[in-house]
PDB file of C-alpha atoms in Angstrom:
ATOM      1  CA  UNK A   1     -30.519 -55.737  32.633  1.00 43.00           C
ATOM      2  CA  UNK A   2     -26.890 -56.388  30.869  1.00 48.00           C
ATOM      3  CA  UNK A   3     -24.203 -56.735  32.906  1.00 49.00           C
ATOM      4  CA  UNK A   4     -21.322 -54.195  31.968  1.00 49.00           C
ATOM      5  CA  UNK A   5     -17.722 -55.217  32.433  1.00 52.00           C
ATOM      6  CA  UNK A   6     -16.479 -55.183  36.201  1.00 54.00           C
ATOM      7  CA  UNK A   7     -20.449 -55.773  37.179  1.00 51.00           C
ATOM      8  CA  UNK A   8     -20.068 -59.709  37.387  1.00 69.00           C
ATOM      9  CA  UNK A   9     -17.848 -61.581  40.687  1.00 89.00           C
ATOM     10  CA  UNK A  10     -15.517 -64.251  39.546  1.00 94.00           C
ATOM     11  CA  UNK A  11     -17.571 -67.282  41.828  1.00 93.00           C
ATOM     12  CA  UNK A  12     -16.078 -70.482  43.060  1.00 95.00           C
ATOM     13  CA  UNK A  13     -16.725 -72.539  39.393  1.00 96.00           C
ATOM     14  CA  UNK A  14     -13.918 -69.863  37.906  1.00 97.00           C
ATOM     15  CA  UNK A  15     -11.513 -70.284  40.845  1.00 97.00           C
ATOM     16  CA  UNK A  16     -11.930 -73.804  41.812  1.00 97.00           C
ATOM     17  CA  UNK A  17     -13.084 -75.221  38.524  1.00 97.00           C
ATOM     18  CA  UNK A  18      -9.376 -75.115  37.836  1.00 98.00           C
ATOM     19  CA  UNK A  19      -8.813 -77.707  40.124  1.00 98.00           C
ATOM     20  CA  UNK A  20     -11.796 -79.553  39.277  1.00 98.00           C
ATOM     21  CA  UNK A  21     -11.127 -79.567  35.582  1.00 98.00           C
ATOM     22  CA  UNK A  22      -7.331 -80.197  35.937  1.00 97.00           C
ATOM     23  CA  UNK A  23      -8.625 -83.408  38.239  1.00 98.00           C
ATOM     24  CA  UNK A  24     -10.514 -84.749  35.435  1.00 98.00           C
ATOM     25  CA  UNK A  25      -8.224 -84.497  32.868  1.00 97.00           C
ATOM     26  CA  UNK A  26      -5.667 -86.238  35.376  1.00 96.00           C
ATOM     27  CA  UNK A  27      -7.712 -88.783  35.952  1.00 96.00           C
ATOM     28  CA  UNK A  28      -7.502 -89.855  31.798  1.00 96.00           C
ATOM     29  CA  UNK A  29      -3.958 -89.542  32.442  1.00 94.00           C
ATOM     30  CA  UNK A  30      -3.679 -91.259  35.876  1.00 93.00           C
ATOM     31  CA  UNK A  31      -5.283 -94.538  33.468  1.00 93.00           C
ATOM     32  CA  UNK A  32      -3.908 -94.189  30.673  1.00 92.00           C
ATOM     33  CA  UNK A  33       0.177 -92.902  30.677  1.00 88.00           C
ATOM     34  CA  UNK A  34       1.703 -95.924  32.160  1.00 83.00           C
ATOM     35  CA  UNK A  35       0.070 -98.376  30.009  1.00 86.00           C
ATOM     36  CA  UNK A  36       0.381 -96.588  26.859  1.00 88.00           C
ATOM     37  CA  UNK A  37       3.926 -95.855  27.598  1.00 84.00           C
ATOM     38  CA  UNK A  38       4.740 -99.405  27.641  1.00 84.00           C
ATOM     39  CA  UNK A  39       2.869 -99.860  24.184  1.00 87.00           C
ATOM     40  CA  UNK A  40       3.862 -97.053  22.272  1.00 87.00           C
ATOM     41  CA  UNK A  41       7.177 -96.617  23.220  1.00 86.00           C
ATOM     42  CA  UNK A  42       9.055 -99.189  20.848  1.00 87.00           C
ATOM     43  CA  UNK A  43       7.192 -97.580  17.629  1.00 87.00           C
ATOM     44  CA  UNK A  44       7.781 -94.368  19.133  1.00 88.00           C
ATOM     45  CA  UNK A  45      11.240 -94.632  19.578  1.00 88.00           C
ATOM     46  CA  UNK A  46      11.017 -95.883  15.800  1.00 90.00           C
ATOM     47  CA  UNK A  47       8.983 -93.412  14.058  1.00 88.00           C
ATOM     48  CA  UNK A  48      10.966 -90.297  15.684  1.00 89.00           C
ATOM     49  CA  UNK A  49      14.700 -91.957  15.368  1.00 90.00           C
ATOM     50  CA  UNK A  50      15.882 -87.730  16.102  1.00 93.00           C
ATOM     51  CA  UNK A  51      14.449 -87.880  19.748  1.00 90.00           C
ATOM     52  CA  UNK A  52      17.898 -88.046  21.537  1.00 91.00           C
ATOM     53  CA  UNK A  53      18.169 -90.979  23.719  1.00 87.00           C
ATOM     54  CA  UNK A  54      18.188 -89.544  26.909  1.00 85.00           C
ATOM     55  CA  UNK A  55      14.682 -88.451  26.289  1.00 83.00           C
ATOM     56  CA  UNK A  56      13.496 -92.074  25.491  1.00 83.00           C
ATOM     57  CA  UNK A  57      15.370 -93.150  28.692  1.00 79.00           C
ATOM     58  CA  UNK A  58      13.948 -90.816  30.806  1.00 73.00           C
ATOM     59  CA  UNK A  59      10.529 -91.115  29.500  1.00 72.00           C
ATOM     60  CA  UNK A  60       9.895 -95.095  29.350  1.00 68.00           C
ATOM     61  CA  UNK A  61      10.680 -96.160  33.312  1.00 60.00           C
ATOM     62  CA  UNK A  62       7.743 -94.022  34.200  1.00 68.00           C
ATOM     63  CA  UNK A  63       5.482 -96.586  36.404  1.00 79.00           C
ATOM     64  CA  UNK A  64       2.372 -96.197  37.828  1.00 84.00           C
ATOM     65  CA  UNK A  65       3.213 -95.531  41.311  1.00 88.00           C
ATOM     66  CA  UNK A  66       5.508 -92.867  40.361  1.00 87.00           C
ATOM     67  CA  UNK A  67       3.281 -91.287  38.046  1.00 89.00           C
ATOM     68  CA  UNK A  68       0.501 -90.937  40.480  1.00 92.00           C
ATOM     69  CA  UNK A  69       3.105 -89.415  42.825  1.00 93.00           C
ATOM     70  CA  UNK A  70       3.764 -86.633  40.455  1.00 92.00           C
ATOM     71  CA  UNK A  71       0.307 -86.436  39.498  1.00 94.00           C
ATOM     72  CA  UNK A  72       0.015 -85.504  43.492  1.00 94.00           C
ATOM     73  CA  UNK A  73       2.695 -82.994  43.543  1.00 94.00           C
ATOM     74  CA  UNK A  74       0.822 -81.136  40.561  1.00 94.00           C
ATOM     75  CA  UNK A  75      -2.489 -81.557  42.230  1.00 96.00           C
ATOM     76  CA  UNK A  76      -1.250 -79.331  45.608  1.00 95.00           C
ATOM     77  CA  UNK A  77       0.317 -76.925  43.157  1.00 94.00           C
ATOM     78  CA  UNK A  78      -2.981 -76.565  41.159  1.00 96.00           C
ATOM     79  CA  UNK A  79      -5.126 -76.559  44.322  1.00 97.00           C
ATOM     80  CA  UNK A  80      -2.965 -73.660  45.555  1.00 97.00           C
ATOM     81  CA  UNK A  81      -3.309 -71.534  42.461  1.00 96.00           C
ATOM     82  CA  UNK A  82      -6.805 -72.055  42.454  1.00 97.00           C
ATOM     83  CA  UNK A  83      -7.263 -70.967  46.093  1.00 98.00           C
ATOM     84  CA  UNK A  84      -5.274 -67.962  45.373  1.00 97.00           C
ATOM     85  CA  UNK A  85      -7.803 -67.434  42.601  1.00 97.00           C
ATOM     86  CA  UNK A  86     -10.314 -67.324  44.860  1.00 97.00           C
ATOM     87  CA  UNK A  87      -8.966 -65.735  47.625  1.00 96.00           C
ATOM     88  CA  UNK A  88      -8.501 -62.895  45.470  1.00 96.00           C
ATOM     89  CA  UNK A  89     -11.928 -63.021  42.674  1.00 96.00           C
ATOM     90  CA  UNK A  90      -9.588 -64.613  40.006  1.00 97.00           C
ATOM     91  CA  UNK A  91      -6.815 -61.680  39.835  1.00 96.00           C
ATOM     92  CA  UNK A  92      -4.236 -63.227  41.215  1.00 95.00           C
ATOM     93  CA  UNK A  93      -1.419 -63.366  38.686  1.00 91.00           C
ATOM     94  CA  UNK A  94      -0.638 -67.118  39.992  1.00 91.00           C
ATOM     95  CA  UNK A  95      -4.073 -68.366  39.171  1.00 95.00           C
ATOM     96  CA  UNK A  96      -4.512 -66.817  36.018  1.00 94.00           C
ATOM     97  CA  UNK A  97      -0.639 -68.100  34.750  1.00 91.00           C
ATOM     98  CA  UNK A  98      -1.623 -71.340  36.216  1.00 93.00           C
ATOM     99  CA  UNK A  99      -5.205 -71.400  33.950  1.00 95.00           C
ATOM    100  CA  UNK A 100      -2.788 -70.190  31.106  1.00 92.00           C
ATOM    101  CA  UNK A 101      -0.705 -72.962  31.410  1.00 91.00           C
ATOM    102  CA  UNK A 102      -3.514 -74.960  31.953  1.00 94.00           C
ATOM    103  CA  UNK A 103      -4.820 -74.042  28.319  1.00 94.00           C
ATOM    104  CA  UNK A 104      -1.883 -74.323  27.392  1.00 91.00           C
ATOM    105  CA  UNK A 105      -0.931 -77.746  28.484  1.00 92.00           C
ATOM    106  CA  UNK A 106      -4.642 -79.265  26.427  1.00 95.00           C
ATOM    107  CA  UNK A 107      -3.089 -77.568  23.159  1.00 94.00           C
ATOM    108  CA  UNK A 108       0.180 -79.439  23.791  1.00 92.00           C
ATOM    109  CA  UNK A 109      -2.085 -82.972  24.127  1.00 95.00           C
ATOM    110  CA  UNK A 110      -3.757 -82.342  21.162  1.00 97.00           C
ATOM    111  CA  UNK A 111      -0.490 -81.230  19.230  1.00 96.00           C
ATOM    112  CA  UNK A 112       1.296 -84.869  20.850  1.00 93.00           C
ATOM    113  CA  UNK A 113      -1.986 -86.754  19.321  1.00 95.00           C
ATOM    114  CA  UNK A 114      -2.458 -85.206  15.578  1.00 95.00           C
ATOM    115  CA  UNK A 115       1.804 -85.914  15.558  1.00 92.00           C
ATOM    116  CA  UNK A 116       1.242 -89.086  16.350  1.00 90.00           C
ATOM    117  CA  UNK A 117      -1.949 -89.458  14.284  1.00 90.00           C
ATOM    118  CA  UNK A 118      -3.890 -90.888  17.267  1.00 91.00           C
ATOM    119  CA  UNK A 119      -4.811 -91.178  20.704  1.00 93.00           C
ATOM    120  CA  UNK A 120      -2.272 -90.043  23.077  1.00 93.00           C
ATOM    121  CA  UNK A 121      -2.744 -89.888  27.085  1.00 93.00           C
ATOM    122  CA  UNK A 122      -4.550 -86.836  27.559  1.00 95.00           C
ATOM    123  CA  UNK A 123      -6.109 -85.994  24.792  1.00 96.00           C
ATOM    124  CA  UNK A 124      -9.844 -87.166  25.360  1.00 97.00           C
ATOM    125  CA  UNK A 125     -10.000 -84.334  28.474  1.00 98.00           C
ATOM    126  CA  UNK A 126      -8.050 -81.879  26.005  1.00 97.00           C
ATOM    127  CA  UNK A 127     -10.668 -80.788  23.813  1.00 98.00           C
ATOM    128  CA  UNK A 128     -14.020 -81.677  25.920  1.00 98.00           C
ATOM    129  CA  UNK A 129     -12.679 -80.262  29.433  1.00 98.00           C
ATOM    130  CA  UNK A 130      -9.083 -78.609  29.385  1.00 98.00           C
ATOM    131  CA  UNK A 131      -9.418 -76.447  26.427  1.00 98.00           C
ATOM    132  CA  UNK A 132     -13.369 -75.303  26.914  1.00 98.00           C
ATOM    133  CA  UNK A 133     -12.797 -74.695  30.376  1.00 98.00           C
ATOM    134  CA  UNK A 134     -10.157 -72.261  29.565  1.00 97.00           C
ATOM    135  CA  UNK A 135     -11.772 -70.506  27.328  1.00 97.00           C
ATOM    136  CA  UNK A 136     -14.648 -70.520  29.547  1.00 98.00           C
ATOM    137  CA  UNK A 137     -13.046 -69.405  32.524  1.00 98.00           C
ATOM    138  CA  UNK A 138     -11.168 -66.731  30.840  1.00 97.00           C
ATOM    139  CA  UNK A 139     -14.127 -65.413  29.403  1.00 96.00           C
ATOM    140  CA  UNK A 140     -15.421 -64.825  32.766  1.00 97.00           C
ATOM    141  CA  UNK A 141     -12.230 -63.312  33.998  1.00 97.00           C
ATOM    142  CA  UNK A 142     -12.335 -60.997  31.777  1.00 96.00           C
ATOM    143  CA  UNK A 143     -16.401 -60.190  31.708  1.00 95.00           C
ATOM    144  CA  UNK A 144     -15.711 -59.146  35.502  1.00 96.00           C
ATOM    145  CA  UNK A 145     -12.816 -57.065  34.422  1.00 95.00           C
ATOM    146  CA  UNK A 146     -10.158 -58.904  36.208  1.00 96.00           C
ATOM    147  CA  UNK A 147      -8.616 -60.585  33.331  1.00 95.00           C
ATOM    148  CA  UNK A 148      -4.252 -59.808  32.665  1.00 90.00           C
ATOM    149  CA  UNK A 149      -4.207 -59.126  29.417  1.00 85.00           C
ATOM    150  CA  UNK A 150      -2.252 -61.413  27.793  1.00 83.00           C
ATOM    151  CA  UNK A 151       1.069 -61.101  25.744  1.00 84.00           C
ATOM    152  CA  UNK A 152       2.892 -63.555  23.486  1.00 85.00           C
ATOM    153  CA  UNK A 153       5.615 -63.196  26.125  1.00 85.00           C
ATOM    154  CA  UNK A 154       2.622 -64.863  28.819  1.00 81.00           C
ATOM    155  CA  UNK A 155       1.965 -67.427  26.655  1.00 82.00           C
ATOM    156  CA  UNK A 156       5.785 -68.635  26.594  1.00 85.00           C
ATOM    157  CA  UNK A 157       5.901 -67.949  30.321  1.00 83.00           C
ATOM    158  CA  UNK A 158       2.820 -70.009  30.896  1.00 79.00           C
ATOM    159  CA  UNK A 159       4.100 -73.428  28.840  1.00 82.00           C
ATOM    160  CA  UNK A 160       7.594 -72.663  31.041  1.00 84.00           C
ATOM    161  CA  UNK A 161       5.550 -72.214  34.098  1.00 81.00           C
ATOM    162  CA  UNK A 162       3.637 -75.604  32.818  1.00 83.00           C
ATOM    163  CA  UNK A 163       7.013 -77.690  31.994  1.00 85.00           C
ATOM    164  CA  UNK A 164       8.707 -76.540  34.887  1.00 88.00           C
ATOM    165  CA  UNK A 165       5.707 -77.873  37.141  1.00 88.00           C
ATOM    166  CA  UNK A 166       5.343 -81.083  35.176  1.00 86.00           C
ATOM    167  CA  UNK A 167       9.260 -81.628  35.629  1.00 88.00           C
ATOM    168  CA  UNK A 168       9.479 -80.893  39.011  1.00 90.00           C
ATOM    169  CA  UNK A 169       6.660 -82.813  39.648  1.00 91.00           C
ATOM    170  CA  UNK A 170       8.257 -86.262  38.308  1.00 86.00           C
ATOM    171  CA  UNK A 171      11.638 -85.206  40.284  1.00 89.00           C
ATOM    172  CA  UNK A 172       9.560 -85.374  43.470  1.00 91.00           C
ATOM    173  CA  UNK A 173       7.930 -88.244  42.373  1.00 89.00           C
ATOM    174  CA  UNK A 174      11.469 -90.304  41.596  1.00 86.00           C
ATOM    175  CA  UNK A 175      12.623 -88.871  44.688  1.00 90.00           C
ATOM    176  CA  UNK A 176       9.503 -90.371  46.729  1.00 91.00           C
ATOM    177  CA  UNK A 177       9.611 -93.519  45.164  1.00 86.00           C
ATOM    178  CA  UNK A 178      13.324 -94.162  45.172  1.00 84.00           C
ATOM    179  CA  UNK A 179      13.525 -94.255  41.211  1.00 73.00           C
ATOM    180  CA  UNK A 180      15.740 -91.320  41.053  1.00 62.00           C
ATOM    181  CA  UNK A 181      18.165 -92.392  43.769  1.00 53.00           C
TER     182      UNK A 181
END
């Protein structure tokens, strides 16, 4: 028998897969951003002389205590989309931005690592978790007819909803580790 749309429940590995699948990919990025900032930076700062300088300052006293801080703050905010995903069988509006974004964010790794014409933190996960997971977990949304559908206008909302996160998430993280003071 074939399932028809609406006949399939959105299970746990939809729902919480999110956080499972964003853990991964933080994990690559929990080894890899500190050092690699410390490398790269110099040529960086080189090769892309338009980047204004506040970026580069901003960007290069990123340690690894304060990076796994913000990596924490995202984690609770991904862990509560997801349960909201599940509390509701994936139509929550918050978990599906928050997979958006998610889908989102693995497109922006690979776009920081073909402009840099190699590996950049984050973009091992990108293509073999991030991005299939997505894809994956949209495609389930929507076989159980819960899927949003989704606009241009989402898409820009979702890599806001993303930035904002990832912004916040390092203003916490300055704040708890007394870099931003």
């Amino acid at each position: 028998m074939v399932n028809s749309p609406g006949d399939e429940k959105v299970g746990a590995a939809v729902t919480l897969g999110l956080l499972a699948a964003w853990a991964l990919h933080d994990a690559e990025e929990l080894a890899t951003v500190p050092g690699w900032w410390r490398r790269e930076l110099p040529a960086l700062r080189e090769r892309f002389p338009t980047v204004p300088e506040a970026v580069w300052r901003r960007a290069g006293p990123v340690d690894g205590r304060e990076f796994a801080v913000a990596v924490g703050a995202m984690a609770a905010l991904v862990a509560g989309a997801s349960a909201a995903g599940r509390l509701t069988g994936g139509r929550s509006a918050t978990y599906q931005a928050a997979l958006n974004a998610f889908g989102l964010h693995g497109l922006v790794h690979l776009a920081q690592a073909a402009l840099v014409r190699g590996c950049t933190p984050g973009s091992a996960t990108s293509p073999l978790v991030v991005v299939p997971f997505t894809l994956w977990a949209r495609h389930r949304l929507r076989r159980a007819g819960v899927l949003r559908a989704t606009r241009p206008r989402d898409l820009a909302v979702g890599l806001g909803f993303a930035g904002a996160a990832t912004a916040g998430a390092h203003a916490v993280a300055r704040r708890l580790t007394g870099h931003g003071a």
